[in-house]
Coordinates of C-alpha atoms and ligand atoms in Angstrom, one line a residue:
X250 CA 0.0 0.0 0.0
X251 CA 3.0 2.4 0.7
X252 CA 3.9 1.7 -3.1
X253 CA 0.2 2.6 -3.9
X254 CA -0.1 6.1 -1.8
X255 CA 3.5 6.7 -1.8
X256 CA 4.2 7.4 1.9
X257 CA 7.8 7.6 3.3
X258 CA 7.0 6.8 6.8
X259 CA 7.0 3.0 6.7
X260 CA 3.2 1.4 7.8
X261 CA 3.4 -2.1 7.8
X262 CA 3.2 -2.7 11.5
X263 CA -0.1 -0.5 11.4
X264 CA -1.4 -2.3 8.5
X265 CA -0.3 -5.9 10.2
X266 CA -2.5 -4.7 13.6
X267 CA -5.2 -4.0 11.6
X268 CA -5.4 -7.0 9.4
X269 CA -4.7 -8.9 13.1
X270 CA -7.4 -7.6 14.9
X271 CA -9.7 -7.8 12.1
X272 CA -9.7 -11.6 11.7
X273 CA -10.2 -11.5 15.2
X274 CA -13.5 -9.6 15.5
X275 CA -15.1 -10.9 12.2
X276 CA -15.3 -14.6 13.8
X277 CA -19.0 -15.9 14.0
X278 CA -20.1 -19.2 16.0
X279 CA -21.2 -20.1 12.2
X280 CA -18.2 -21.5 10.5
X281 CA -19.3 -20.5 7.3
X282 CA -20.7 -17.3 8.6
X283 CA -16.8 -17.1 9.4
X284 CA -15.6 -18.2 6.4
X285 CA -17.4 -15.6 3.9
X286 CA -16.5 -12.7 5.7
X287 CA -13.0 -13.9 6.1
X288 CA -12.8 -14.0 2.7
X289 CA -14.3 -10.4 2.0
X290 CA -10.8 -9.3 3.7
X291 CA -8.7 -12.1 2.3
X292 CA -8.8 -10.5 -1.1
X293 CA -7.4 -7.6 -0.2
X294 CA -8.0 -3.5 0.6
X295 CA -5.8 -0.6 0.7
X296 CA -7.0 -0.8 4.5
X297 CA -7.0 3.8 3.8
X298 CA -9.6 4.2 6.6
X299 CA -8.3 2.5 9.4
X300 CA -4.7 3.9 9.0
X301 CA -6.2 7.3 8.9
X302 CA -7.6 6.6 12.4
X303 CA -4.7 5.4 14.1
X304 CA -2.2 7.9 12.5
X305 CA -4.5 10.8 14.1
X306 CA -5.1 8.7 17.6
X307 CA -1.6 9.0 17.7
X308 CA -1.2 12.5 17.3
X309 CA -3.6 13.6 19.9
X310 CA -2.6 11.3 22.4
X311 CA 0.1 9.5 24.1
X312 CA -1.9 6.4 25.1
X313 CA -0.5 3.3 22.9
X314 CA -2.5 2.9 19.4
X315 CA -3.8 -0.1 20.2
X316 CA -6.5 1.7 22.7
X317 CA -8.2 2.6 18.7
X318 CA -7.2 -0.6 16.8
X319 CA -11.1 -1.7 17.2
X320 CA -12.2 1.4 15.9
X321 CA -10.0 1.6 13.3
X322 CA -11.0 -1.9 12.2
X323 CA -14.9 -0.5 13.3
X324 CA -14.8 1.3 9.8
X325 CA -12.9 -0.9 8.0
X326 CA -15.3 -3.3 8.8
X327 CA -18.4 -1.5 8.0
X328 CA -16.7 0.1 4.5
X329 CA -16.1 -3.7 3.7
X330 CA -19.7 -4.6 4.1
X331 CA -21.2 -1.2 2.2
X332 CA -18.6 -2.8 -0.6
X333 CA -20.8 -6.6 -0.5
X334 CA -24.1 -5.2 -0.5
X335 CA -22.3 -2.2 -3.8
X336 CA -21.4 -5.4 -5.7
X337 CA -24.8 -6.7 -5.5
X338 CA -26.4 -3.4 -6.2
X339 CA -24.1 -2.8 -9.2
X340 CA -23.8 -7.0 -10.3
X341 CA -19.9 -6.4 -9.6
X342 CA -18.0 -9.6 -10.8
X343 CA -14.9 -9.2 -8.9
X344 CA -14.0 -7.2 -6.0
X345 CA -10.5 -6.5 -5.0
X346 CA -9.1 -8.6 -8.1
X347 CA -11.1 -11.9 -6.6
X348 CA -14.6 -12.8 -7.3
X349 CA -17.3 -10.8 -5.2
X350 CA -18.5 -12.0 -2.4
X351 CA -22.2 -12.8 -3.9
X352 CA -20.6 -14.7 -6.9
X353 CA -18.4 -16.5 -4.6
X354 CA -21.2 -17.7 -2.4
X355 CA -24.7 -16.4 -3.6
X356 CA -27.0 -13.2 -3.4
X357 CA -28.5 -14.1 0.2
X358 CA -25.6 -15.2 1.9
X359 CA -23.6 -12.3 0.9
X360 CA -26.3 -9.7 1.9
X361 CA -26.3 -11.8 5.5
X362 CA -22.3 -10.7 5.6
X363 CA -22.8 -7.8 4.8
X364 CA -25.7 -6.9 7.1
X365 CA -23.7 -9.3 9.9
X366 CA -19.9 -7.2 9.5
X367 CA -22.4 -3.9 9.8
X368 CA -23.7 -5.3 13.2
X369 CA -19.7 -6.1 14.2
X370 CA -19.1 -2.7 13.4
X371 CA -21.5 -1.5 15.5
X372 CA -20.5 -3.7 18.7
X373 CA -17.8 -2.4 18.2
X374 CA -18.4 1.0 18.2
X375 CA -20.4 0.5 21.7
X376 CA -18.0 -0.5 23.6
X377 CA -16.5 3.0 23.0
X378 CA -19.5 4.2 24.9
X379 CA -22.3 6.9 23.4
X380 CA -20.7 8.9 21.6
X381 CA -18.9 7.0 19.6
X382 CA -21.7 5.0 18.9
X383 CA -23.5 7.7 17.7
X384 CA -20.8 8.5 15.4
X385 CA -20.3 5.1 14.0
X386 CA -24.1 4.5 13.4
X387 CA -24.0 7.9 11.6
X388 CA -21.9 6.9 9.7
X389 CA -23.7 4.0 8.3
X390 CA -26.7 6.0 8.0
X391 CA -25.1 8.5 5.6
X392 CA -23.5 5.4 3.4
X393 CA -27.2 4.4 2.9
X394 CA -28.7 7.6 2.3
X395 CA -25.8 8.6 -0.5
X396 CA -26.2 5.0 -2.0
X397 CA -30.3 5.7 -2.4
X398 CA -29.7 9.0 -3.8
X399 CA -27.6 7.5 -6.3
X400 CA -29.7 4.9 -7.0
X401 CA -32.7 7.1 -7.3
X402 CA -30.6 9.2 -10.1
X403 CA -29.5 6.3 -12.3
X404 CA -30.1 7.2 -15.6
X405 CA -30.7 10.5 -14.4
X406 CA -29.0 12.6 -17.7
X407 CA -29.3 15.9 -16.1
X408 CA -27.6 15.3 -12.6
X409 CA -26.1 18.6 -11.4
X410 CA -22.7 18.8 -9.6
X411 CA -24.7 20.4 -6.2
X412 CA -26.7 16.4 -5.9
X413 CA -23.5 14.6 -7.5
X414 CA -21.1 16.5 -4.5
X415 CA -24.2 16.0 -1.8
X416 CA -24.6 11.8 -3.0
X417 CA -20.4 11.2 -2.5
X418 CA -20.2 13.2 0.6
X419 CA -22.6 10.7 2.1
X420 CA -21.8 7.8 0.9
X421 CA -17.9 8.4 0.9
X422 CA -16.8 11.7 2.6
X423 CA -18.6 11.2 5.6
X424 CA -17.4 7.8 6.5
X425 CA -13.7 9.3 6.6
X426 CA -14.6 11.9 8.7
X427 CA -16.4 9.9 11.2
X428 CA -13.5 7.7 11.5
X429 CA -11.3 10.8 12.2
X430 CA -13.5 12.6 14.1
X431 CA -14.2 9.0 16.4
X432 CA -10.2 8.9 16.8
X433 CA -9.5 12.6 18.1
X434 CA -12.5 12.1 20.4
X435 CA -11.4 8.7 22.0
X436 CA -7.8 10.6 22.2
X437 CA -9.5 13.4 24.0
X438 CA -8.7 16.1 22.0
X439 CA -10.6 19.5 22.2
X440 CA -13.7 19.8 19.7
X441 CA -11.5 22.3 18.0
X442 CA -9.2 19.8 16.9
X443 CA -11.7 16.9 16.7
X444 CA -13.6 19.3 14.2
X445 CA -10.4 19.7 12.1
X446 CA -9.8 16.2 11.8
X447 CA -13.1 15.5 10.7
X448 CA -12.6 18.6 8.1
X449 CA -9.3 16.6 7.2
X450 CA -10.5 13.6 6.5
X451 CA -13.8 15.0 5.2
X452 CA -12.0 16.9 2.4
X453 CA -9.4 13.9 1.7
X454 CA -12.6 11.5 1.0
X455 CA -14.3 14.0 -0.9
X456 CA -11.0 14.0 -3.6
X457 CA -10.9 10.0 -3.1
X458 CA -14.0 9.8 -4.8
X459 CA -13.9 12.3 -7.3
X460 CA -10.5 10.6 -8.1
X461 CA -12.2 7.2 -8.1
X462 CA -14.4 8.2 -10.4
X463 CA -11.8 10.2 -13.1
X464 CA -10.1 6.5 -12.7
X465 CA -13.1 4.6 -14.1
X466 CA -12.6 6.4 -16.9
X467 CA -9.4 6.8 -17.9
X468 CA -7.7 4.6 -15.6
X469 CA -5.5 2.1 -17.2
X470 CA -6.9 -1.4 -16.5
X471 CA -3.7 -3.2 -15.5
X472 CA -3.8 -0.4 -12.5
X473 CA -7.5 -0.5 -11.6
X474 CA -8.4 -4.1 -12.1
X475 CA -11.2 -3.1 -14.0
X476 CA -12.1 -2.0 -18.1
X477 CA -13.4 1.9 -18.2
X478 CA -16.8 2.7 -17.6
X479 CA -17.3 -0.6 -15.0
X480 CA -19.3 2.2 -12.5
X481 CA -21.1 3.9 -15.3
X482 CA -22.5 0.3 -16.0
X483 CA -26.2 1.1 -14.2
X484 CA -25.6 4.8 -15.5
X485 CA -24.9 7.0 -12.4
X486 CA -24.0 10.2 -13.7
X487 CA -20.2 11.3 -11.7
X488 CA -18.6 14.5 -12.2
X489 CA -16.1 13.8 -15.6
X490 CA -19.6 13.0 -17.4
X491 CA -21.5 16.3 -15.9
X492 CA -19.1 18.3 -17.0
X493 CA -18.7 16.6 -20.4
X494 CA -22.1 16.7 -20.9
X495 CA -22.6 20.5 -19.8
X496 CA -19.8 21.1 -22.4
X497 CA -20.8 19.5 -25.1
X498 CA -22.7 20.1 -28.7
X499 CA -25.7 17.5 -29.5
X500 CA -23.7 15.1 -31.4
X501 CA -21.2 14.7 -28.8
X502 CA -23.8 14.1 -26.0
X503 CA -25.6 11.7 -27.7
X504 CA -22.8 9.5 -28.0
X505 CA -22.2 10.0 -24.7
X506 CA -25.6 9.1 -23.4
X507 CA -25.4 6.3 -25.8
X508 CA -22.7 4.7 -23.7
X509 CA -23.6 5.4 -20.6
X510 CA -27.2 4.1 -21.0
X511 CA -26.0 1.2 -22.3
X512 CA -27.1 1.2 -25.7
X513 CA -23.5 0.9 -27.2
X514 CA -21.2 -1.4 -25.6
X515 CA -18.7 -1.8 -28.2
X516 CA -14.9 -1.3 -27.4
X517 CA -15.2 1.7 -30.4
X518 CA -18.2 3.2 -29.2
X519 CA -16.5 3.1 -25.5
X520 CA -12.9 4.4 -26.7
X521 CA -14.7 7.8 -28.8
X522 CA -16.8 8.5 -25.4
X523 CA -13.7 8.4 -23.6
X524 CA -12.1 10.4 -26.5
X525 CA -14.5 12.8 -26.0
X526 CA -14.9 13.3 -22.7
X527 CA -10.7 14.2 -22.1
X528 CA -11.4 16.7 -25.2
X529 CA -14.2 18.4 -23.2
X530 CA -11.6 19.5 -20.4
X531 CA -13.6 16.9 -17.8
X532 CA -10.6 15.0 -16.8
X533 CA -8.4 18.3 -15.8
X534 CA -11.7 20.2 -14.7
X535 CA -12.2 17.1 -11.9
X536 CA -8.3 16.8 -11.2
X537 CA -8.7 20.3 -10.2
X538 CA -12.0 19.8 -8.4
X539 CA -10.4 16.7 -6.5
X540 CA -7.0 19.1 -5.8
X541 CA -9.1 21.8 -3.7
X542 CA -10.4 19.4 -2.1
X543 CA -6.8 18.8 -1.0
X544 CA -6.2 22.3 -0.4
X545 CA -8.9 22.2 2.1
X546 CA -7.9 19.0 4.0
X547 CA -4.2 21.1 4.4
X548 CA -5.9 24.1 5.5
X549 CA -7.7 22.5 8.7
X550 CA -4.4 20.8 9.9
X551 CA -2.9 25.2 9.4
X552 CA -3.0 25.3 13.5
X553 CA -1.6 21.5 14.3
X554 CA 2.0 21.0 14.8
X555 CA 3.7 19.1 12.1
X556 CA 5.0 15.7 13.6
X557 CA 6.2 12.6 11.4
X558 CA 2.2 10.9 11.5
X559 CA 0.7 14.5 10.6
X560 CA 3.4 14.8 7.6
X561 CA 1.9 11.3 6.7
X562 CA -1.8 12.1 6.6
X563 CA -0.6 15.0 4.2
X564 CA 1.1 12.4 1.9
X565 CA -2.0 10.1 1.6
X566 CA -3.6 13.4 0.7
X567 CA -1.8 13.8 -1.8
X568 CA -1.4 10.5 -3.0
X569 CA -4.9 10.6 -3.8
X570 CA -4.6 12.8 -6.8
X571 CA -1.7 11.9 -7.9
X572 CA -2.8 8.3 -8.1
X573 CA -4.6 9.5 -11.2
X574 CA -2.8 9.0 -13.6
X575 CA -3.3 9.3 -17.6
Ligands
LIG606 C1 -26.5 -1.1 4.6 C2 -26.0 1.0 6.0 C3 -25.9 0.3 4.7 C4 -25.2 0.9 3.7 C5 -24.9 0.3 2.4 C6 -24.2 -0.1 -0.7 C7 -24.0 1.1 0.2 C8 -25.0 1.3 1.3 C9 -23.1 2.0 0.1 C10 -22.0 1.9 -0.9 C11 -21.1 3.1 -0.9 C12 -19.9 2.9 -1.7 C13 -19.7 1.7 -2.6 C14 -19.0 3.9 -1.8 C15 -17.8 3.9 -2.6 C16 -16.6 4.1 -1.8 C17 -15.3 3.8 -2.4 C18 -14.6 4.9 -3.2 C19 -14.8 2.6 -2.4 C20 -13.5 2.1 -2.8 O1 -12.6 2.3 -1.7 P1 -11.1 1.8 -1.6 O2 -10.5 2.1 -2.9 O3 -11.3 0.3 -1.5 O4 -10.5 2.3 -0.4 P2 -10.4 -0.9 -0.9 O5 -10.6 -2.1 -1.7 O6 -8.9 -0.4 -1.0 O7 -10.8 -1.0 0.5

């Protein structure tokens, strides 16, 4: 993952812990319940989120790290299981380079995982006391709001940027933030500084997405495991196509549509959609978009004092971006 984001600080021992604890917490008294949601984890994960929350536990404390390796592994957890019950929504093939969970082991068994890691999360986030638990359960409330929203606009042509930025801060932003913001509270830092975390990690979420969704369409496939267009599949408008769209004559936004609605699927039709979106400006409008983003994540951290985990934050920030690549 340090290859990935790019860090210099070296993570392994954090990412280790975490991948520790996690097969700890996910075991069920059902042996298969056990098995699929080992395997959900087994394929993989740049395990982002929970590193996030023990790199900012650490700054606002001096209690060891491992007082927030369950809440770290909390939202690990419940982004894994938002992930099996996406690939079911979106009839995913593979997730993390292996066969999704659903394909692997059927529709209602994988939407049992998925509802059985939310309810681990949520243990988990109890035993941090109330409020904690409020901000966990938040969290998953937000992730299932964004996701309906997004649903509801599938096919949805006319999506503006105001409901596209409203539909990622739920179901993406927000569950960086409440990681954060859980973190800085459970190290006891003032809400100052628990608010600026959550603005951090807010912000940093807000680029991951938009930079998730520039990759889907001009990622290369040998880096995102996947052809172009795999999340345009059920037509959910992201912000390269509203801005293509917005800037572009009849013609161009019919062949566009075309694509996206599924009515052309061949490789030509694909390549001259992605032709024409780059043209339009999309890709360097978003990479822009995505980079203030940035801008604002460094801005809340302007009062903090720089220390070797703070520096790293800022590198994953800006490994987000730059992970884009053309
Ligand atoms: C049941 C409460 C409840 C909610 C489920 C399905 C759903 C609602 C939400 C899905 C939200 C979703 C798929 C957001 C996308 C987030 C995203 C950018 C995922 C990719 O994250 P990475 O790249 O993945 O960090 P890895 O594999 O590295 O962990």
């Amino acid at each position: 993952m340090s290859e990935i984001l790019n860090l210099s600080m070296d993570i392994s021992g954090k990412i280790d812990k975490i991948n520790d604890r996690i097969r700890e917490v996910i075991l069920s008294d059902n042996d298969k319940l056990t098995e699929m949601a080992s395997y959900t984890f087994a394929s993989g994960g740049k395990r982002l989120r929970p590193l996030i929350i023990l790199l900012v536990y650490e700054i606002n404390t001096k209690e060891p790290v491992d007082f927030a390796l369950n809440l770290a592994v909390a939202f690990e957890i419940m982004h894994s299981a938002s992930l099996i019950h996406d690939d079911i929504v979106d009839e995913a093939e593979e997730r993390r380079g292996w066969p999704s969970l659903y394909r692997k082991f059927g529709l209602s068994d994988a939407i049992v995982t998925g509802d059985y890691l939310f309810s681990v999360a949520y243990r988990i986030g109890a035993s941090y006391g109330r409020e904690i638990s409020e901000v966990v359960a938040i969290a998953a409330k937000k992730l299932a709001e964004g996701q309906i929203e997004e649903s509801s606009n599938l096919g949805n042509f006319n999506l503006d940027e105001e409901t596209y930025m409203r539909i990622i801060s739920n179901k993406t932003a927000l569950l960086f933030a409440s990681g954060a913001k859980s973190a800085a509270i459970l190290a006891g830092s003032d809400s100052d500084e628990i608010q600026n975390m959550h603005d951090f990690a807010y912000n940093i979420g807000m680029a991951f997405q938009i930079a998730d969704d520039i990759l889907d369409i001009v990622g290369k496939e040998e880096y995102t495991g996947k052809p172009p267009f795999t999340d345009m599949k059920h037509s959910a408008l992201t912000l390269p196509m509203i801005y293509a769209l917005k800037h572009s004559s009849d013609k161009e936004k019919k062949k566009l549509t075309d694509v996206l609605s599924g009515k052309k699927t061949d490789k030509d039709a694909i390549e001259a959609a992605k032709e024409m979106l780059i043209n339009t400006g999309s890709v360097d409008y978003c990479i822009k978009v995505a980079n203030s983003f940035i801008d604002r994540a460094i801005e809340s951290q302007k009062h903090a004092k720089l220390s070797p985990n703070l520096q790293t934050l800022f590198e994953i920030a800006y490994s987000i971006v730059s992970r884009v690549r053309i």
